[in-house]
Amino acid sequence: MKTATQPEGKAEGRHVMTEPFTTAAVVGAGTIGLSWAALFAGHGMRVHVTDPRPDLAEAVAEALDRAAGQLAAQGLDTHRLAERVHIADDLADAVRDADIVQENGPENADFKRELFTTLVGAAPAHALLLSSSSAIPASAFTDSIEEADRILIGHPFNPPHLVPLVEVVPGERTSQESVARAVDFYRFVGRVPVVERKEIPGFVGNRLQNALSREAIYLVEQGVVSPAELDTVMVNSLGLRWATVGPFLGAHLGGGPGGYRHMAEHIGVSMQKMWDSLGRPQQSPEQTERLVAAVEDAYGSRSYADLSHQRDAQQIAVLSARDSATNLEKETRS
């Protein structure tokens, strides 16, 4: 099993850390927090979890049991996984020995400001203080915190023990050393960190997701397709393509030998017309109810557990196939 003192990179090859990460504190045990806890434990770390929910112990146990097979499918040793995860008595107990703190609280700047003020005083001076915030930049809640140099965003995509991306977004007062250590840490736990150069609400991933969701809602509202049909379009076209290349590389390849320049020069005008025709749906209560009813009509007959299990199994299959193809290509080139 890979331990915290024997770091090794994933698809990018061996990665050498400047220091070991052995203990993590997970603050907030909702869907994201529980997934982080499983991932950290899967990489050999001691994990301390804190949350005011009364069923914390049961929720942690269920999450670890559910994630164990998925972590094993990624090549991690999950033997005695649960023994590495501990329920903390309180916040101070959770962060006392932490090398990193991953916060997963409500999307509320005032809440995060108060919480991180406490974390600065309670966590060791060397501990990185990371927030899973999905929309609120660090500068929005560190304005009154003196020691903000080690506070930054580490925003995952759900579930973080499966989806590799982590958006690393420093605040105005985050030190470069903390950014480098955060990148180091997320690579250690097998993630793919991307450092964003500017703070912007929603960061990059959620802004792209929301832009696509807006047009998806518009197309359903206009009666062009049903929710299930729109999902079918995505899964069998753009979703399939973007699992291997992003929008820019996809467009570059779409231009043939002439690349992105050819694409831009020959469809630029029609692309502008397409942009101008994109919808701007207004989420009134009536429209929202119609949309919810349409989605429930498509997927409401299956349970959350059933649907999420299918999603996770297919996600693992996609990642495995992509990694196998990448490794085969490297072997062929060498």
Coordinates of C-alpha atoms in Angstrom, one line a residue:
M1 CA 0.0 0.0 0.0
K2 CA 1.2 3.5 -0.7
T3 CA 1.8 5.3 2.5
A4 CA 2.0 9.0 3.3
T5 CA 5.7 8.8 3.6
Q6 CA 6.2 7.0 0.3
P7 CA 4.4 9.2 -2.2
E8 CA 4.1 8.0 -5.7
G9 CA 2.2 9.8 -8.6
K10 CA -0.6 8.3 -10.6
A11 CA -0.8 8.7 -14.3
E12 CA 1.7 11.5 -14.4
G13 CA 4.5 9.3 -13.0
R14 CA 6.4 9.5 -9.8
H15 CA 5.9 12.6 -7.7
V16 CA 8.3 13.7 -5.0
M17 CA 6.8 15.6 -2.1
T18 CA 8.7 18.2 -0.1
E19 CA 7.1 16.9 3.1
P20 CA 4.9 14.0 4.2
F21 CA 1.1 14.3 4.7
T22 CA 0.1 11.8 7.3
T23 CA -3.0 13.3 9.1
A24 CA -6.1 14.9 7.6
A25 CA -9.1 16.6 9.3
V26 CA -12.4 16.6 7.4
V27 CA -14.7 19.3 8.7
G28 CA -18.2 18.7 7.5
A29 CA -19.4 15.2 6.7
G30 CA -21.9 15.6 3.9
T31 CA -21.6 13.9 0.6
I32 CA -18.4 15.7 -0.3
G33 CA -16.8 15.4 3.1
L34 CA -17.4 11.7 3.4
S35 CA -16.0 11.1 0.0
W36 CA -12.8 13.1 0.9
A37 CA -12.5 11.0 4.1
A38 CA -12.6 7.8 2.1
L39 CA -10.1 9.1 -0.4
F40 CA -7.6 10.3 2.2
A41 CA -7.8 7.0 4.2
G42 CA -7.4 5.1 1.0
H43 CA -4.1 6.8 0.5
G44 CA -2.9 5.7 4.0
M45 CA -3.6 8.9 5.9
R46 CA -5.1 9.1 9.4
V47 CA -8.4 10.9 9.1
H48 CA -10.3 12.7 11.8
V49 CA -13.9 13.7 10.9
T50 CA -16.1 16.2 12.6
D51 CA -19.7 17.2 12.0
P52 CA -22.6 18.1 14.3
R53 CA -24.9 15.5 12.6
P54 CA -26.2 13.0 15.2
D55 CA -25.6 10.0 12.9
L56 CA -22.0 10.9 12.1
A57 CA -20.5 7.5 13.1
E58 CA -23.1 5.6 11.0
A59 CA -22.7 7.9 8.0
V60 CA -18.9 7.5 8.1
A61 CA -19.2 3.7 8.3
E62 CA -21.7 3.5 5.4
A63 CA -19.6 5.8 3.3
L64 CA -16.4 3.8 3.8
D65 CA -18.2 0.6 3.1
R66 CA -19.6 2.0 -0.1
A67 CA -16.3 3.5 -1.3
A68 CA -14.1 0.6 -0.4
G69 CA -14.7 -1.3 -3.6
Q70 CA -14.4 1.9 -5.7
L71 CA -11.0 2.7 -4.1
A72 CA -9.8 -0.8 -4.6
A73 CA -10.7 -0.5 -8.3
Q74 CA -8.3 2.4 -8.5
G75 CA -5.5 0.3 -7.2
L76 CA -5.6 1.3 -3.5
D77 CA -5.3 -1.0 -0.6
T78 CA -8.5 -0.8 1.4
H79 CA -7.6 -3.4 4.0
R80 CA -8.6 -2.0 7.4
L81 CA -9.7 1.2 5.8
A82 CA -12.2 2.0 8.6
E83 CA -9.4 1.8 11.2
R84 CA -7.7 4.9 9.7
V85 CA -10.9 7.1 10.1
H86 CA -11.8 8.4 13.5
I87 CA -14.8 10.3 14.8
A88 CA -13.5 13.5 16.5
D89 CA -15.0 14.7 19.8
D90 CA -15.2 18.2 18.4
L91 CA -13.6 20.6 16.0
A92 CA -10.5 21.2 18.1
D93 CA -10.0 17.5 18.5
A94 CA -10.3 16.9 14.8
V95 CA -7.7 19.5 13.7
R96 CA -5.2 19.2 16.6
D97 CA -2.7 17.0 14.7
A98 CA -3.7 17.8 11.2
D99 CA -1.3 18.4 8.3
I100 CA -4.3 19.4 6.1
V101 CA -7.8 20.5 7.0
Q102 CA -10.5 20.0 4.3
E103 CA -13.6 22.1 5.1
N104 CA -16.9 21.1 3.6
G105 CA -19.4 23.4 5.3
P106 CA -22.3 25.4 3.9
E107 CA -21.9 27.8 1.0
N108 CA -22.1 30.9 3.2
A109 CA -19.2 33.4 3.5
D110 CA -20.1 34.5 7.0
F111 CA -20.1 30.8 8.2
K112 CA -16.8 30.2 6.5
R113 CA -15.3 33.4 8.0
E114 CA -16.2 32.3 11.5
L115 CA -15.1 28.7 11.0
F116 CA -11.7 29.6 9.4
T117 CA -11.0 32.1 12.2
T118 CA -11.4 29.2 14.6
L119 CA -9.3 26.9 12.4
V120 CA -6.4 29.3 12.3
G121 CA -6.2 29.2 16.1
A122 CA -6.9 25.5 16.5
A123 CA -4.9 23.8 13.8
P124 CA -1.1 23.4 13.9
A125 CA 0.8 26.3 12.4
H126 CA 2.0 24.1 9.5
A127 CA -1.5 22.8 8.5
L128 CA -3.0 23.8 5.2
L129 CA -6.5 25.1 5.5
L130 CA -8.5 24.1 2.4
S131 CA -12.1 24.8 1.5
S132 CA -14.3 22.7 -0.8
S133 CA -16.3 25.8 -1.5
S134 CA -18.0 25.4 -4.9
A135 CA -18.6 29.1 -5.6
I136 CA -17.2 31.4 -2.9
P137 CA -13.6 32.6 -3.4
A138 CA -11.3 32.5 -0.4
S139 CA -10.9 36.3 -0.3
A140 CA -14.6 36.6 0.4
F141 CA -14.2 35.0 3.8
T142 CA -10.6 35.7 4.8
D143 CA -10.8 39.5 4.8
S144 CA -10.7 39.8 8.6
I145 CA -8.4 36.8 9.3
E146 CA -4.8 37.7 10.1
E147 CA -3.2 34.4 9.1
A148 CA -4.8 34.0 5.7
D149 CA -1.6 32.9 4.0
R150 CA -2.4 29.2 4.4
I151 CA -6.1 29.4 3.5
L152 CA -7.2 28.6 -0.1
I153 CA -9.8 26.8 -2.1
G154 CA -9.5 23.1 -3.0
H155 CA -12.7 22.6 -4.9
P156 CA -13.5 19.0 -6.1
F157 CA -16.2 17.5 -8.3
N158 CA -18.6 15.1 -6.8
P159 CA -17.6 12.5 -5.7
P160 CA -14.0 13.5 -5.1
H161 CA -12.8 10.0 -4.4
L162 CA -13.6 9.2 -8.1
V163 CA -13.5 12.4 -10.1
P164 CA -9.8 13.5 -10.3
L165 CA -10.1 17.3 -10.8
V166 CA -9.4 19.7 -7.9
E167 CA -9.5 23.4 -8.6
V168 CA -6.8 25.1 -6.4
V169 CA -7.7 28.7 -6.1
P170 CA -5.6 31.0 -3.9
G171 CA -7.0 34.0 -2.2
E172 CA -5.5 37.5 -2.4
R173 CA -3.3 36.8 0.7
T174 CA -2.6 33.1 0.1
S175 CA 1.2 32.4 0.0
Q176 CA 2.8 30.8 -3.0
E177 CA 4.2 28.2 -0.6
S178 CA 0.7 27.2 0.4
V179 CA -0.4 26.9 -3.2
A180 CA 2.6 24.7 -4.0
R181 CA 1.9 22.5 -0.9
A182 CA -1.8 22.2 -1.9
V183 CA -0.8 21.0 -5.3
D184 CA 1.7 18.6 -3.7
F185 CA -1.0 17.2 -1.4
Y186 CA -3.7 16.7 -4.0
R187 CA -1.3 14.9 -6.3
F188 CA -0.3 12.7 -3.4
V189 CA -3.9 11.6 -3.1
G190 CA -4.2 10.9 -6.8
R191 CA -6.1 14.0 -7.9
V192 CA -5.4 16.3 -10.8
P193 CA -5.0 19.8 -9.4
V194 CA -5.3 22.9 -11.6
V195 CA -4.2 26.2 -10.1
E196 CA -6.4 29.1 -11.2
R197 CA -4.8 32.5 -11.7
K198 CA -7.7 34.7 -10.7
E199 CA -10.6 34.4 -8.3
I200 CA -14.0 34.3 -9.9
P201 CA -17.3 33.2 -8.4
G202 CA -18.0 29.5 -9.2
F203 CA -14.4 29.0 -10.4
V204 CA -13.9 27.3 -13.8
G205 CA -15.6 23.9 -13.6
N206 CA -18.9 25.1 -12.1
R207 CA -19.1 28.1 -14.5
L208 CA -18.7 25.7 -17.5
Q209 CA -21.3 23.3 -16.0
N210 CA -23.8 26.1 -15.3
A211 CA -23.4 27.5 -18.8
L212 CA -24.2 24.1 -20.3
S213 CA -27.0 23.6 -17.8
R214 CA -28.6 26.9 -18.8
E215 CA -28.8 25.8 -22.4
A216 CA -30.0 22.3 -21.5
I217 CA -32.8 23.8 -19.4
Y218 CA -33.7 26.1 -22.3
L219 CA -33.9 23.3 -24.8
V220 CA -36.1 21.2 -22.5
E221 CA -38.4 24.2 -21.8
Q222 CA -38.7 24.9 -25.5
G223 CA -39.8 21.3 -26.1
V224 CA -36.9 20.4 -28.3
V225 CA -36.0 17.3 -26.3
S226 CA -36.9 15.7 -23.0
P227 CA -34.4 15.6 -20.0
A228 CA -33.6 12.0 -20.7
E229 CA -33.1 12.7 -24.4
L230 CA -30.8 15.6 -23.7
D231 CA -28.7 13.4 -21.3
T232 CA -28.5 10.8 -24.1
V233 CA -27.2 13.5 -26.5
M234 CA -24.5 14.5 -24.0
V235 CA -23.4 11.0 -23.0
N236 CA -23.1 9.9 -26.6
S237 CA -21.4 12.9 -28.0
L238 CA -19.8 15.8 -26.1
G239 CA -19.5 13.8 -22.8
L240 CA -17.8 11.0 -24.6
R241 CA -15.5 13.4 -26.5
W242 CA -14.7 15.6 -23.5
A243 CA -13.7 12.6 -21.4
T244 CA -10.6 12.5 -23.6
V245 CA -10.1 16.0 -24.9
G246 CA -11.4 19.4 -23.8
P247 CA -13.3 22.0 -25.8
F248 CA -10.2 23.7 -27.2
L249 CA -8.3 20.6 -28.2
G250 CA -11.5 19.2 -29.6
A251 CA -12.0 22.3 -31.7
H252 CA -8.3 22.2 -32.7
L253 CA -8.8 18.6 -34.0
G254 CA -12.1 19.5 -35.5
G255 CA -10.3 22.0 -37.8
G256 CA -8.4 19.1 -39.4
P257 CA -4.7 19.7 -40.4
G258 CA -5.4 23.4 -40.2
G259 CA -6.3 23.1 -36.6
Y260 CA -8.0 25.8 -34.5
R261 CA -7.1 28.5 -36.9
H262 CA -9.0 26.8 -39.7
M263 CA -12.0 26.2 -37.4
A264 CA -12.1 29.8 -36.3
E265 CA -11.7 31.3 -39.7
H266 CA -14.4 29.1 -41.4
I267 CA -17.1 28.8 -38.8
G268 CA -16.5 32.0 -36.8
V269 CA -19.5 33.9 -38.2
S270 CA -21.9 31.0 -37.8
M271 CA -20.5 30.4 -34.3
Q272 CA -21.4 34.0 -33.4
K273 CA -24.9 33.5 -34.6
M274 CA -25.2 30.3 -32.5
W275 CA -24.0 32.2 -29.4
D276 CA -26.5 34.9 -30.1
S277 CA -29.3 32.3 -30.2
L278 CA -28.5 30.6 -26.9
G279 CA -31.3 30.7 -24.4
R280 CA -31.7 32.6 -21.2
P281 CA -34.4 30.6 -19.3
Q282 CA -36.0 32.4 -16.3
Q283 CA -36.4 30.1 -13.3
S284 CA -39.9 31.1 -12.2
P285 CA -41.7 28.8 -9.7
E286 CA -43.9 27.5 -12.5
Q287 CA -41.1 26.8 -14.9
T288 CA -39.0 25.1 -12.1
E289 CA -41.9 22.9 -11.2
R290 CA -42.4 21.8 -14.8
L291 CA -38.7 21.1 -15.1
V292 CA -38.6 19.1 -11.9
A293 CA -41.6 17.1 -12.9
A294 CA -40.0 16.3 -16.3
V295 CA -36.7 15.1 -14.6
E296 CA -38.7 13.1 -12.0
D297 CA -40.7 11.5 -14.8
A298 CA -37.4 10.4 -16.5
Y299 CA -35.5 9.2 -13.5
G300 CA -37.9 9.1 -10.5
S301 CA -38.7 5.4 -10.7
R302 CA -35.1 4.5 -9.7
S303 CA -33.6 5.2 -6.2
Y304 CA -30.8 7.6 -5.5
A305 CA -28.6 4.6 -4.4
D306 CA -29.3 2.8 -7.7
L307 CA -28.6 5.8 -9.9
S308 CA -25.4 6.8 -8.0
H309 CA -24.1 3.3 -8.1
Q310 CA -24.5 3.1 -11.9
R311 CA -22.9 6.5 -12.3
D312 CA -19.9 5.6 -10.1
A313 CA -19.4 2.2 -11.8
Q314 CA -19.4 3.8 -15.2
Q315 CA -17.2 6.6 -14.0
I316 CA -14.6 4.1 -12.8
A317 CA -14.9 2.2 -16.2
V318 CA -14.2 5.5 -18.1
L319 CA -11.2 6.4 -16.0
S320 CA -9.8 2.9 -16.2
A321 CA -10.2 2.8 -20.0
R322 CA -8.7 6.2 -20.4
D323 CA -5.7 5.3 -18.2
S324 CA -5.2 2.1 -20.1
A325 CA -5.2 3.9 -23.4
T326 CA -2.8 6.5 -22.1
N327 CA -0.4 3.9 -20.8
L328 CA -0.6 1.9 -24.1
E329 CA 0.3 5.1 -26.0
K330 CA 3.3 5.8 -23.8
E331 CA 4.5 2.2 -24.3
T332 CA 4.1 2.5 -28.1
R333 CA 6.0 5.7 -28.2
S334 CA 8.9 4.3 -26.1

